[in-house]
Amino acid sequence: MDRQTWMYNISHVEEDYILGVNDFILCALKHQEKKEKELGYKDSIPCPCQICGNMKFFSNVSIVQDHLFRHGFKKNYTKWIWHGEAIDSGGTSGRNKENEGDNYLASLDPIGIPRSRHEGRLEGHGKRRILGIDDVVDEDEYNQFDENPPFSTGLPTTYEDDNFDKHYTRNDHDEGMWID
């Protein structure tokens, strides 16, 4: 039975649909393992159900499988390009019209758009990056809270005790120092 038929034209409890979903899950898991080797960490799997539409990601493949049994596949997702299948090469005559949008999105990778929501997190060692753009957040501003006490407002704080008469200040001259 061809993919179009089992994915969209039969009940979700029929044997062909169940076997097809299991084949899809195997394909997605192989793709996840391949990406794990490339990226160095386990990535989430996009869910191609009608509700999620490859826009929600799950680390637990059984959630994706459950969604497919409950909701079915998103419309016209017969080429599983987000789950490891290669995009057809060739001219427009061999192009699968219903996956045209998916092919377009997959072609954006060479211009610097991340392939997954986790790509690029390891580079920069904690510095925030959005779509590979450097210095989105000024590093000095971002790291300022590492040096200052928690819950600090920047105003002088008075510590009152009978035996202790000092103030904690955070001005430009005596930042972070106890003064008399």
mmCIF file of N, CA and C in Angstrom, residues 36-153:
data_model
loop_
_atom_site.group_PDB
_atom_site.id
_atom_site.type_symbol
_atom_site.label_atom_id
_atom_site.label_comp_id
_atom_site.label_asym_id
_atom_site.label_seq_id
_atom_site.Cartn_x
_atom_site.Cartn_y
_atom_site.Cartn_z
ATOM 1 N N GLU A 36 22.248 13.033 16.746
ATOM 2 C CA GLU A 36 22.949 12.988 18.031
ATOM 3 C C GLU A 36 24.449 12.838 17.818
ATOM 4 N N LYS A 37 24.841 12.021 16.841
ATOM 5 C CA LYS A 37 26.266 11.856 16.538
ATOM 6 C C LYS A 37 26.855 13.149 15.990
ATOM 7 N N GLU A 38 26.088 13.858 15.152
ATOM 8 C CA GLU A 38 26.570 15.105 14.552
ATOM 9 C C GLU A 38 26.659 16.237 15.579
ATOM 10 N N LEU A 39 25.615 16.370 16.405
ATOM 11 C CA LEU A 39 25.520 17.507 17.315
ATOM 12 C C LEU A 39 26.160 17.260 18.673
ATOM 13 N N GLY A 40 26.264 16.000 19.068
ATOM 14 C CA GLY A 40 26.852 15.672 20.359
ATOM 15 C C GLY A 40 25.849 15.598 21.497
ATOM 16 N N TYR A 41 24.579 15.733 21.211
ATOM 17 C CA TYR A 41 23.538 15.598 22.224
ATOM 18 C C TYR A 41 22.257 15.125 21.550
ATOM 19 N N LYS A 42 21.356 14.571 22.347
ATOM 20 C CA LYS A 42 20.110 14.025 21.819
ATOM 21 C C LYS A 42 19.128 15.158 21.555
ATOM 22 N N ASP A 43 18.648 15.237 20.325
ATOM 23 C CA ASP A 43 17.720 16.283 19.932
ATOM 24 C C ASP A 43 16.288 15.770 20.000
ATOM 25 N N SER A 44 15.336 16.660 20.107
ATOM 26 C CA SER A 44 13.922 16.297 20.135
ATOM 27 C C SER A 44 13.428 15.967 18.734
ATOM 28 N N ILE A 45 12.288 15.285 18.676
ATOM 29 C CA ILE A 45 11.699 14.876 17.399
ATOM 30 C C ILE A 45 10.497 15.770 17.109
ATOM 31 N N PRO A 46 10.427 16.372 15.907
ATOM 32 C CA PRO A 46 9.237 17.150 15.569
ATOM 33 C C PRO A 46 8.042 16.218 15.374
ATOM 34 N N CYS A 47 6.891 16.619 15.883
ATOM 35 C CA CYS A 47 5.684 15.796 15.781
ATOM 36 C C CYS A 47 4.899 16.200 14.535
ATOM 37 N N PRO A 48 4.696 15.262 13.581
ATOM 38 C CA PRO A 48 4.003 15.591 12.341
ATOM 39 C C PRO A 48 2.494 15.358 12.390
ATOM 40 N N CYS A 49 1.904 15.318 13.580
ATOM 41 C CA CYS A 49 0.458 15.095 13.645
ATOM 42 C C CYS A 49 -0.281 16.344 13.155
ATOM 43 N N GLN A 50 -1.583 16.207 12.954
ATOM 44 C CA GLN A 50 -2.379 17.328 12.451
ATOM 45 C C GLN A 50 -2.403 18.504 13.423
ATOM 46 N N ILE A 51 -2.264 18.233 14.703
ATOM 47 C CA ILE A 51 -2.292 19.307 15.703
ATOM 48 C C ILE A 51 -0.939 20.028 15.772
ATOM 49 N N CYS A 52 0.144 19.274 15.855
ATOM 50 C CA CYS A 52 1.484 19.858 16.029
ATOM 51 C C CYS A 52 2.093 20.337 14.713
ATOM 52 N N GLY A 53 1.856 19.633 13.620
ATOM 53 C CA GLY A 53 2.330 20.051 12.300
ATOM 54 C C GLY A 53 3.825 20.264 12.181
ATOM 55 N N ASN A 54 4.635 19.432 12.843
ATOM 56 C CA ASN A 54 6.100 19.552 12.839
ATOM 57 C C ASN A 54 6.593 20.833 13.510
ATOM 58 N N MET A 55 5.744 21.472 14.294
ATOM 59 C CA MET A 55 6.130 22.707 14.976
ATOM 60 C C MET A 55 6.379 22.494 16.468
ATOM 61 N N LYS A 56 5.966 21.339 17.007
ATOM 62 C CA LYS A 56 6.241 21.002 18.401
ATOM 63 C C LYS A 56 7.219 19.844 18.421
ATOM 64 N N PHE A 57 8.119 19.863 19.389
ATOM 65 C CA PHE A 57 9.176 18.867 19.480
ATOM 66 C C PHE A 57 9.045 18.097 20.792
ATOM 67 N N PHE A 58 9.320 16.788 20.717
ATOM 68 C CA PHE A 58 9.242 15.946 21.905
ATOM 69 C C PHE A 58 10.479 15.068 21.980
ATOM 70 N N SER A 59 11.025 14.925 23.173
ATOM 71 C CA SER A 59 12.172 14.039 23.354
ATOM 72 C C SER A 59 11.715 12.594 23.503
ATOM 73 N N ASN A 60 10.466 12.388 23.892
ATOM 74 C CA ASN A 60 9.911 11.054 24.063
ATOM 75 C C ASN A 60 9.143 10.664 22.801
ATOM 76 N N VAL A 61 9.655 9.683 22.070
ATOM 77 C CA VAL A 61 9.056 9.286 20.801
ATOM 78 C C VAL A 61 7.666 8.685 20.982
ATOM 79 N N SER A 62 7.369 8.156 22.151
ATOM 80 C CA SER A 62 6.041 7.570 22.362
ATOM 81 C C SER A 62 4.948 8.641 22.352
ATOM 82 N N ILE A 63 5.289 9.880 22.689
ATOM 83 C CA ILE A 63 4.319 10.977 22.602
ATOM 84 C C ILE A 63 3.990 11.251 21.142
ATOM 85 N N VAL A 64 5.009 11.264 20.289
ATOM 86 C CA VAL A 64 4.794 11.466 18.853
ATOM 87 C C VAL A 64 3.927 10.335 18.305
ATOM 88 N N GLN A 65 4.245 9.106 18.676
ATOM 89 C CA GLN A 65 3.480 7.947 18.216
ATOM 90 C C GLN A 65 2.016 8.057 18.665
ATOM 91 N N ASP A 66 1.793 8.432 19.902
ATOM 92 C CA ASP A 66 0.437 8.594 20.421
ATOM 93 C C ASP A 66 -0.323 9.670 19.647
ATOM 94 N N HIS A 67 0.326 10.795 19.371
ATOM 95 C CA HIS A 67 -0.314 11.864 18.598
ATOM 96 C C HIS A 67 -0.723 11.363 17.216
ATOM 97 N N LEU A 68 0.134 10.564 16.584
ATOM 98 C CA LEU A 68 -0.183 10.068 15.242
ATOM 99 C C LEU A 68 -1.372 9.113 15.266
ATOM 100 N N PHE A 69 -1.484 8.301 16.298
ATOM 101 C CA PHE A 69 -2.641 7.409 16.409
ATOM 102 C C PHE A 69 -3.916 8.185 16.729
ATOM 103 N N ARG A 70 -3.801 9.233 17.504
ATOM 104 C CA ARG A 70 -4.989 10.015 17.878
ATOM 105 C C ARG A 70 -5.421 10.994 16.789
ATOM 106 N N HIS A 71 -4.461 11.703 16.192
ATOM 107 C CA HIS A 71 -4.790 12.818 15.303
ATOM 108 C C HIS A 71 -4.457 12.576 13.836
ATOM 109 N N GLY A 72 -3.617 11.611 13.544
ATOM 110 C CA GLY A 72 -3.183 11.387 12.170
ATOM 111 C C GLY A 72 -2.079 12.353 11.771
ATOM 112 N N PHE A 73 -1.529 12.138 10.581
ATOM 113 C CA PHE A 73 -0.441 12.973 10.072
ATOM 114 C C PHE A 73 -0.977 14.301 9.556
ATOM 115 N N LYS A 74 -0.128 15.330 9.621
ATOM 116 C CA LYS A 74 -0.499 16.617 9.030
ATOM 117 C C LYS A 74 -0.728 16.419 7.541
ATOM 118 N N LYS A 75 -1.536 17.252 6.973
ATOM 119 C CA LYS A 75 -1.926 17.131 5.576
ATOM 120 C C LYS A 75 -0.704 17.161 4.655
ATOM 121 N N ASN A 76 -0.670 16.206 3.742
ATOM 122 C CA ASN A 76 0.332 16.143 2.668
ATOM 123 C C ASN A 76 1.775 15.991 3.139
ATOM 124 N N TYR A 77 2.000 15.350 4.258
ATOM 125 C CA TYR A 77 3.375 15.107 4.716
ATOM 126 C C TYR A 77 3.783 13.674 4.361
ATOM 127 N N THR A 78 3.819 13.393 3.068
ATOM 128 C CA THR A 78 4.167 12.042 2.621
ATOM 129 C C THR A 78 5.665 11.865 2.440
ATOM 130 N N LYS A 79 6.409 12.940 2.352
ATOM 131 C CA LYS A 79 7.871 12.880 2.293
ATOM 132 C C LYS A 79 8.384 13.373 3.634
ATOM 133 N N TRP A 80 8.971 12.489 4.409
ATOM 134 C CA TRP A 80 9.332 12.775 5.802
ATOM 135 C C TRP A 80 10.680 13.492 5.894
ATOM 136 N N ILE A 81 10.766 14.667 5.331
ATOM 137 C CA ILE A 81 12.047 15.377 5.249
ATOM 138 C C ILE A 81 12.543 15.859 6.607
ATOM 139 N N TRP A 82 11.659 16.084 7.570
ATOM 140 C CA TRP A 82 12.077 16.525 8.899
ATOM 141 C C TRP A 82 12.418 15.339 9.788
ATOM 142 N N HIS A 83 12.324 14.147 9.221
ATOM 143 C CA HIS A 83 12.574 12.929 9.994
ATOM 144 C C HIS A 83 13.566 12.017 9.291
ATOM 145 N N GLY A 84 14.398 12.576 8.413
ATOM 146 C CA GLY A 84 15.509 11.830 7.860
ATOM 147 C C GLY A 84 15.425 11.443 6.406
ATOM 148 N N GLU A 85 14.289 11.616 5.752
ATOM 149 C CA GLU A 85 14.221 11.263 4.336
ATOM 150 C C GLU A 85 14.846 12.369 3.499
ATOM 151 N N ALA A 86 15.559 11.964 2.472
ATOM 152 C CA ALA A 86 16.224 12.933 1.603
ATOM 153 C C ALA A 86 15.197 13.652 0.734
ATOM 154 N N ILE A 87 15.495 14.897 0.439
ATOM 155 C CA ILE A 87 14.658 15.671 -0.465
ATOM 156 C C ILE A 87 14.977 15.213 -1.881
ATOM 157 N N ASP A 88 13.936 15.012 -2.683
ATOM 158 C CA ASP A 88 14.154 14.584 -4.066
ATOM 159 C C ASP A 88 14.956 15.634 -4.809
ATOM 160 N N SER A 89 15.967 15.177 -5.505
ATOM 161 C CA SER A 89 16.689 16.105 -6.372
ATOM 162 C C SER A 89 16.088 15.977 -7.756
ATOM 163 N N GLY A 90 16.205 17.005 -8.519
ATOM 164 C CA GLY A 90 15.645 16.951 -9.864
ATOM 165 C C GLY A 90 14.861 18.205 -10.158
ATOM 166 N N GLY A 91 14.285 18.236 -11.358
ATOM 167 C CA GLY A 91 13.545 19.406 -11.811
ATOM 168 C C GLY A 91 12.158 19.474 -11.216
ATOM 169 N N THR A 92 11.381 20.435 -11.706
ATOM 170 C CA THR A 92 10.044 20.645 -11.179
ATOM 171 C C THR A 92 9.099 19.519 -11.544
ATOM 172 N N SER A 93 9.385 18.769 -12.604
ATOM 173 C CA SER A 93 8.484 17.685 -12.988
ATOM 174 C C SER A 93 8.473 16.579 -11.948
ATOM 175 N N GLY A 94 9.602 16.349 -11.257
ATOM 176 C CA GLY A 94 9.662 15.302 -10.253
ATOM 177 C C GLY A 94 9.345 15.805 -8.857
ATOM 178 N N ARG A 95 9.003 17.058 -8.753
ATOM 179 C CA ARG A 95 8.783 17.652 -7.442
ATOM 180 C C ARG A 95 7.405 17.291 -6.898
ATOM 181 N N ASN A 96 7.359 16.969 -5.620
ATOM 182 C CA ASN A 96 6.117 16.610 -4.955
ATOM 183 C C ASN A 96 5.431 17.898 -4.523
ATOM 184 N N LYS A 97 4.342 18.242 -5.192
ATOM 185 C CA LYS A 97 3.702 19.528 -4.976
ATOM 186 C C LYS A 97 3.247 19.748 -3.536
ATOM 187 N N GLU A 98 2.740 18.693 -2.875
ATOM 188 C CA GLU A 98 2.231 18.902 -1.523
ATOM 189 C C GLU A 98 3.324 19.154 -0.505
ATOM 190 N N ASN A 99 4.563 18.803 -0.802
ATOM 191 C CA ASN A 99 5.659 19.057 0.133
ATOM 192 C C ASN A 99 6.491 20.267 -0.277
ATOM 193 N N GLU A 100 5.974 21.066 -1.187
ATOM 194 C CA GLU A 100 6.725 22.213 -1.676
ATOM 195 C C GLU A 100 7.159 23.138 -0.541
ATOM 196 N N GLY A 101 6.262 23.434 0.395
ATOM 197 C CA GLY A 101 6.604 24.293 1.526
ATOM 198 C C GLY A 101 7.661 23.674 2.409
ATOM 199 N N ASP A 102 7.576 22.366 2.636
ATOM 200 C CA ASP A 102 8.578 21.684 3.448
ATOM 201 C C ASP A 102 9.937 21.719 2.769
ATOM 202 N N ASN A 103 9.972 21.526 1.441
ATOM 203 C CA ASN A 103 11.238 21.578 0.709
ATOM 204 C C ASN A 103 11.846 22.972 0.798
ATOM 205 N N TYR A 104 11.018 23.990 0.703
ATOM 206 C CA TYR A 104 11.511 25.356 0.816
ATOM 207 C C TYR A 104 12.136 25.586 2.190
ATOM 208 N N LEU A 105 11.436 25.163 3.241
ATOM 209 C CA LEU A 105 11.969 25.357 4.588
ATOM 210 C C LEU A 105 13.267 24.597 4.791
ATOM 211 N N ALA A 106 13.343 23.383 4.253
ATOM 212 C CA ALA A 106 14.565 22.593 4.399
ATOM 213 C C ALA A 106 15.731 23.238 3.658
ATOM 214 N N SER A 107 15.449 23.984 2.611
ATOM 215 C CA SER A 107 16.519 24.601 1.834
ATOM 216 C C SER A 107 17.095 25.837 2.525
ATOM 217 N N LEU A 108 16.486 26.313 3.598
ATOM 218 C CA LEU A 108 16.970 27.505 4.287
ATOM 219 C C LEU A 108 18.215 27.259 5.122
ATOM 220 N N ASP A 109 18.511 26.015 5.466
ATOM 221 C CA ASP A 109 19.654 25.701 6.322
ATOM 222 C C ASP A 109 20.964 26.324 5.851
ATOM 223 N N PRO A 110 21.298 26.296 4.546
ATOM 224 C CA PRO A 110 22.589 26.861 4.141
ATOM 225 C C PRO A 110 22.756 28.352 4.427
ATOM 226 N N ILE A 111 21.696 29.093 4.671
ATOM 227 C CA ILE A 111 21.860 30.525 4.917
ATOM 228 C C ILE A 111 21.938 30.858 6.398
ATOM 229 N N GLY A 112 22.094 29.841 7.249
ATOM 230 C CA GLY A 112 22.374 30.106 8.646
ATOM 231 C C GLY A 112 21.224 29.934 9.611
ATOM 232 N N ILE A 113 20.091 29.456 9.157
ATOM 233 C CA ILE A 113 18.991 29.211 10.072
ATOM 234 C C ILE A 113 19.212 27.853 10.711
ATOM 235 N N PRO A 114 19.117 27.740 12.022
ATOM 236 C CA PRO A 114 19.390 26.467 12.686
ATOM 237 C C PRO A 114 18.461 25.358 12.220
ATOM 238 N N ARG A 115 18.997 24.132 12.165
ATOM 239 C CA ARG A 115 18.199 22.978 11.789
ATOM 240 C C ARG A 115 17.327 22.506 12.933
ATOM 241 N N SER A 116 17.670 22.849 14.145
ATOM 242 C CA SER A 116 16.861 22.447 15.291
ATOM 243 C C SER A 116 16.871 23.572 16.306
ATOM 244 N N ARG A 117 15.987 23.466 17.260
ATOM 245 C CA ARG A 117 15.919 24.528 18.257
ATOM 246 C C ARG A 117 17.090 24.495 19.218
ATOM 247 N N HIS A 118 17.913 23.445 19.178
ATOM 248 C CA HIS A 118 19.052 23.324 20.080
ATOM 249 C C HIS A 118 20.375 23.680 19.407
ATOM 250 N N GLU A 119 20.383 23.792 18.097
ATOM 251 C CA GLU A 119 21.629 24.031 17.389
ATOM 252 C C GLU A 119 22.217 25.377 17.800
ATOM 253 N N GLY A 120 23.495 25.391 18.098
ATOM 254 C CA GLY A 120 24.179 26.620 18.457
ATOM 255 C C GLY A 120 24.223 26.888 19.947
ATOM 256 N N ARG A 121 23.535 26.088 20.741
ATOM 257 C CA ARG A 121 23.539 26.334 22.186
ATOM 258 C C ARG A 121 24.887 26.052 22.812
ATOM 259 N N LEU A 122 25.632 25.098 22.267
ATOM 260 C CA LEU A 122 26.910 24.751 22.867
ATOM 261 C C LEU A 122 27.986 25.774 22.550
ATOM 262 N N GLU A 123 27.856 26.448 21.414
ATOM 263 C CA GLU A 123 28.860 27.435 21.073
ATOM 264 C C GLU A 123 28.602 28.713 21.862
ATOM 265 N N GLY A 124 29.631 29.391 22.254
ATOM 266 C CA GLY A 124 29.485 30.631 22.990
ATOM 267 C C GLY A 124 29.471 30.438 24.489
ATOM 268 N N HIS A 125 29.423 29.201 24.941
ATOM 269 C CA HIS A 125 29.522 28.858 26.360
ATOM 270 C C HIS A 125 28.670 29.753 27.246
ATOM 271 N N GLY A 126 27.386 29.709 27.075
ATOM 272 C CA GLY A 126 26.480 30.441 27.939
ATOM 273 C C GLY A 126 26.031 31.770 27.378
ATOM 274 N N LYS A 127 26.727 32.305 26.411
ATOM 275 C CA LYS A 127 26.312 33.561 25.815
ATOM 276 C C LYS A 127 25.065 33.304 24.992
ATOM 277 N N ARG A 128 24.077 34.136 25.123
ATOM 278 C CA ARG A 128 22.823 33.911 24.415
ATOM 279 C C ARG A 128 22.991 34.248 22.942
ATOM 280 N N ARG A 129 22.461 33.362 22.110
ATOM 281 C CA ARG A 129 22.515 33.575 20.666
ATOM 282 C C ARG A 129 21.130 33.307 20.094
ATOM 283 N N ILE A 130 20.733 34.109 19.133
ATOM 284 C CA ILE A 130 19.466 33.914 18.451
ATOM 285 C C ILE A 130 19.765 33.778 16.971
ATOM 286 N N LEU A 131 19.434 32.643 16.412
ATOM 287 C CA LEU A 131 19.646 32.370 14.994
ATOM 288 C C LEU A 131 21.063 32.689 14.544
ATOM 289 N N GLY A 132 22.036 32.465 15.404
ATOM 290 C CA GLY A 132 23.428 32.644 15.031
ATOM 291 C C GLY A 132 23.902 34.084 15.037
ATOM 292 N N ILE A 133 23.095 35.015 15.489
ATOM 293 C CA ILE A 133 23.489 36.418 15.517
ATOM 294 C C ILE A 133 24.325 36.650 16.771
ATOM 295 N N ASP A 134 25.521 37.187 16.620
ATOM 296 C CA ASP A 134 26.403 37.433 17.756
ATOM 297 C C ASP A 134 25.992 38.704 18.488
ATOM 298 N N ASP A 135 26.306 38.739 19.758
ATOM 299 C CA ASP A 135 26.145 39.925 20.592
ATOM 300 C C ASP A 135 24.725 40.477 20.616
ATOM 301 N N VAL A 136 23.743 39.598 20.691
ATOM 302 C CA VAL A 136 22.367 40.049 20.831
ATOM 303 C C VAL A 136 22.194 40.713 22.192
ATOM 304 N N VAL A 137 22.838 40.143 23.196
ATOM 305 C CA VAL A 137 22.829 40.706 24.545
ATOM 306 C C VAL A 137 24.260 41.112 24.864
ATOM 307 N N ASP A 138 24.435 42.328 25.348
ATOM 308 C CA ASP A 138 25.760 42.785 25.725
ATOM 309 C C ASP A 138 26.274 41.896 26.854
ATOM 310 N N GLU A 139 27.426 41.278 26.652
ATOM 311 C CA GLU A 139 27.944 40.299 27.609
ATOM 312 C C GLU A 139 28.181 40.909 28.987
ATOM 313 N N ASP A 140 28.654 42.156 29.059
ATOM 314 C CA ASP A 140 28.888 42.786 30.363
ATOM 315 C C ASP A 140 27.579 42.978 31.123
ATOM 316 N N GLU A 141 26.539 43.428 30.403
ATOM 317 C CA GLU A 141 25.239 43.591 31.056
ATOM 318 C C GLU A 141 24.698 42.252 31.518
ATOM 319 N N TYR A 142 24.852 41.240 30.699
ATOM 320 C CA TYR A 142 24.324 39.910 31.018
ATOM 321 C C TYR A 142 25.036 39.306 32.223
ATOM 322 N N ASN A 143 26.351 39.522 32.321
ATOM 323 C CA ASN A 143 27.134 38.905 33.385
ATOM 324 C C ASN A 143 27.209 39.744 34.655
ATOM 325 N N GLN A 144 26.613 40.929 34.663
ATOM 326 C CA GLN A 144 26.730 41.804 35.830
ATOM 327 C C GLN A 144 26.183 41.162 37.097
ATOM 328 N N PHE A 145 25.211 40.287 36.957
ATOM 329 C CA PHE A 145 24.590 39.693 38.134
ATOM 330 C C PHE A 145 25.432 38.576 38.726
ATOM 331 N N ASP A 146 26.446 38.124 38.013
ATOM 332 C CA ASP A 146 27.341 37.119 38.560
ATOM 333 C C ASP A 146 28.212 37.702 39.671
ATOM 334 N N GLU A 147 28.498 39.005 39.602
ATOM 335 C CA GLU A 147 29.411 39.640 40.540
ATOM 336 C C GLU A 147 28.694 40.277 41.724
ATOM 337 N N ASN A 148 27.432 40.633 41.572
ATOM 338 C CA ASN A 148 26.706 41.352 42.610
ATOM 339 C C ASN A 148 25.862 40.396 43.443
ATOM 340 N N PRO A 149 25.562 40.778 44.669
ATOM 341 C CA PRO A 149 24.745 39.918 45.514
ATOM 342 C C PRO A 149 23.346 39.728 44.921
ATOM 343 N N PRO A 150 22.705 38.612 45.235
ATOM 344 C CA PRO A 150 21.361 38.387 44.710
ATOM 345 C C PRO A 150 20.360 39.382 45.283
ATOM 346 N N PHE A 151 19.327 39.665 44.539
ATOM 347 C CA PHE A 151 18.236 40.551 44.932
ATOM 348 C C PHE A 151 18.712 41.964 45.231
ATOM 349 N N SER A 152 19.767 42.382 44.600
ATOM 350 C CA SER A 152 20.307 43.707 44.841
ATOM 351 C C SER A 152 19.598 44.715 43.953
ATOM 352 N N THR A 153 19.304 45.887 44.519
ATOM 353 C CA THR A 153 18.646 46.943 43.759
ATOM 354 C C THR A 153 19.625 48.006 43.309
#
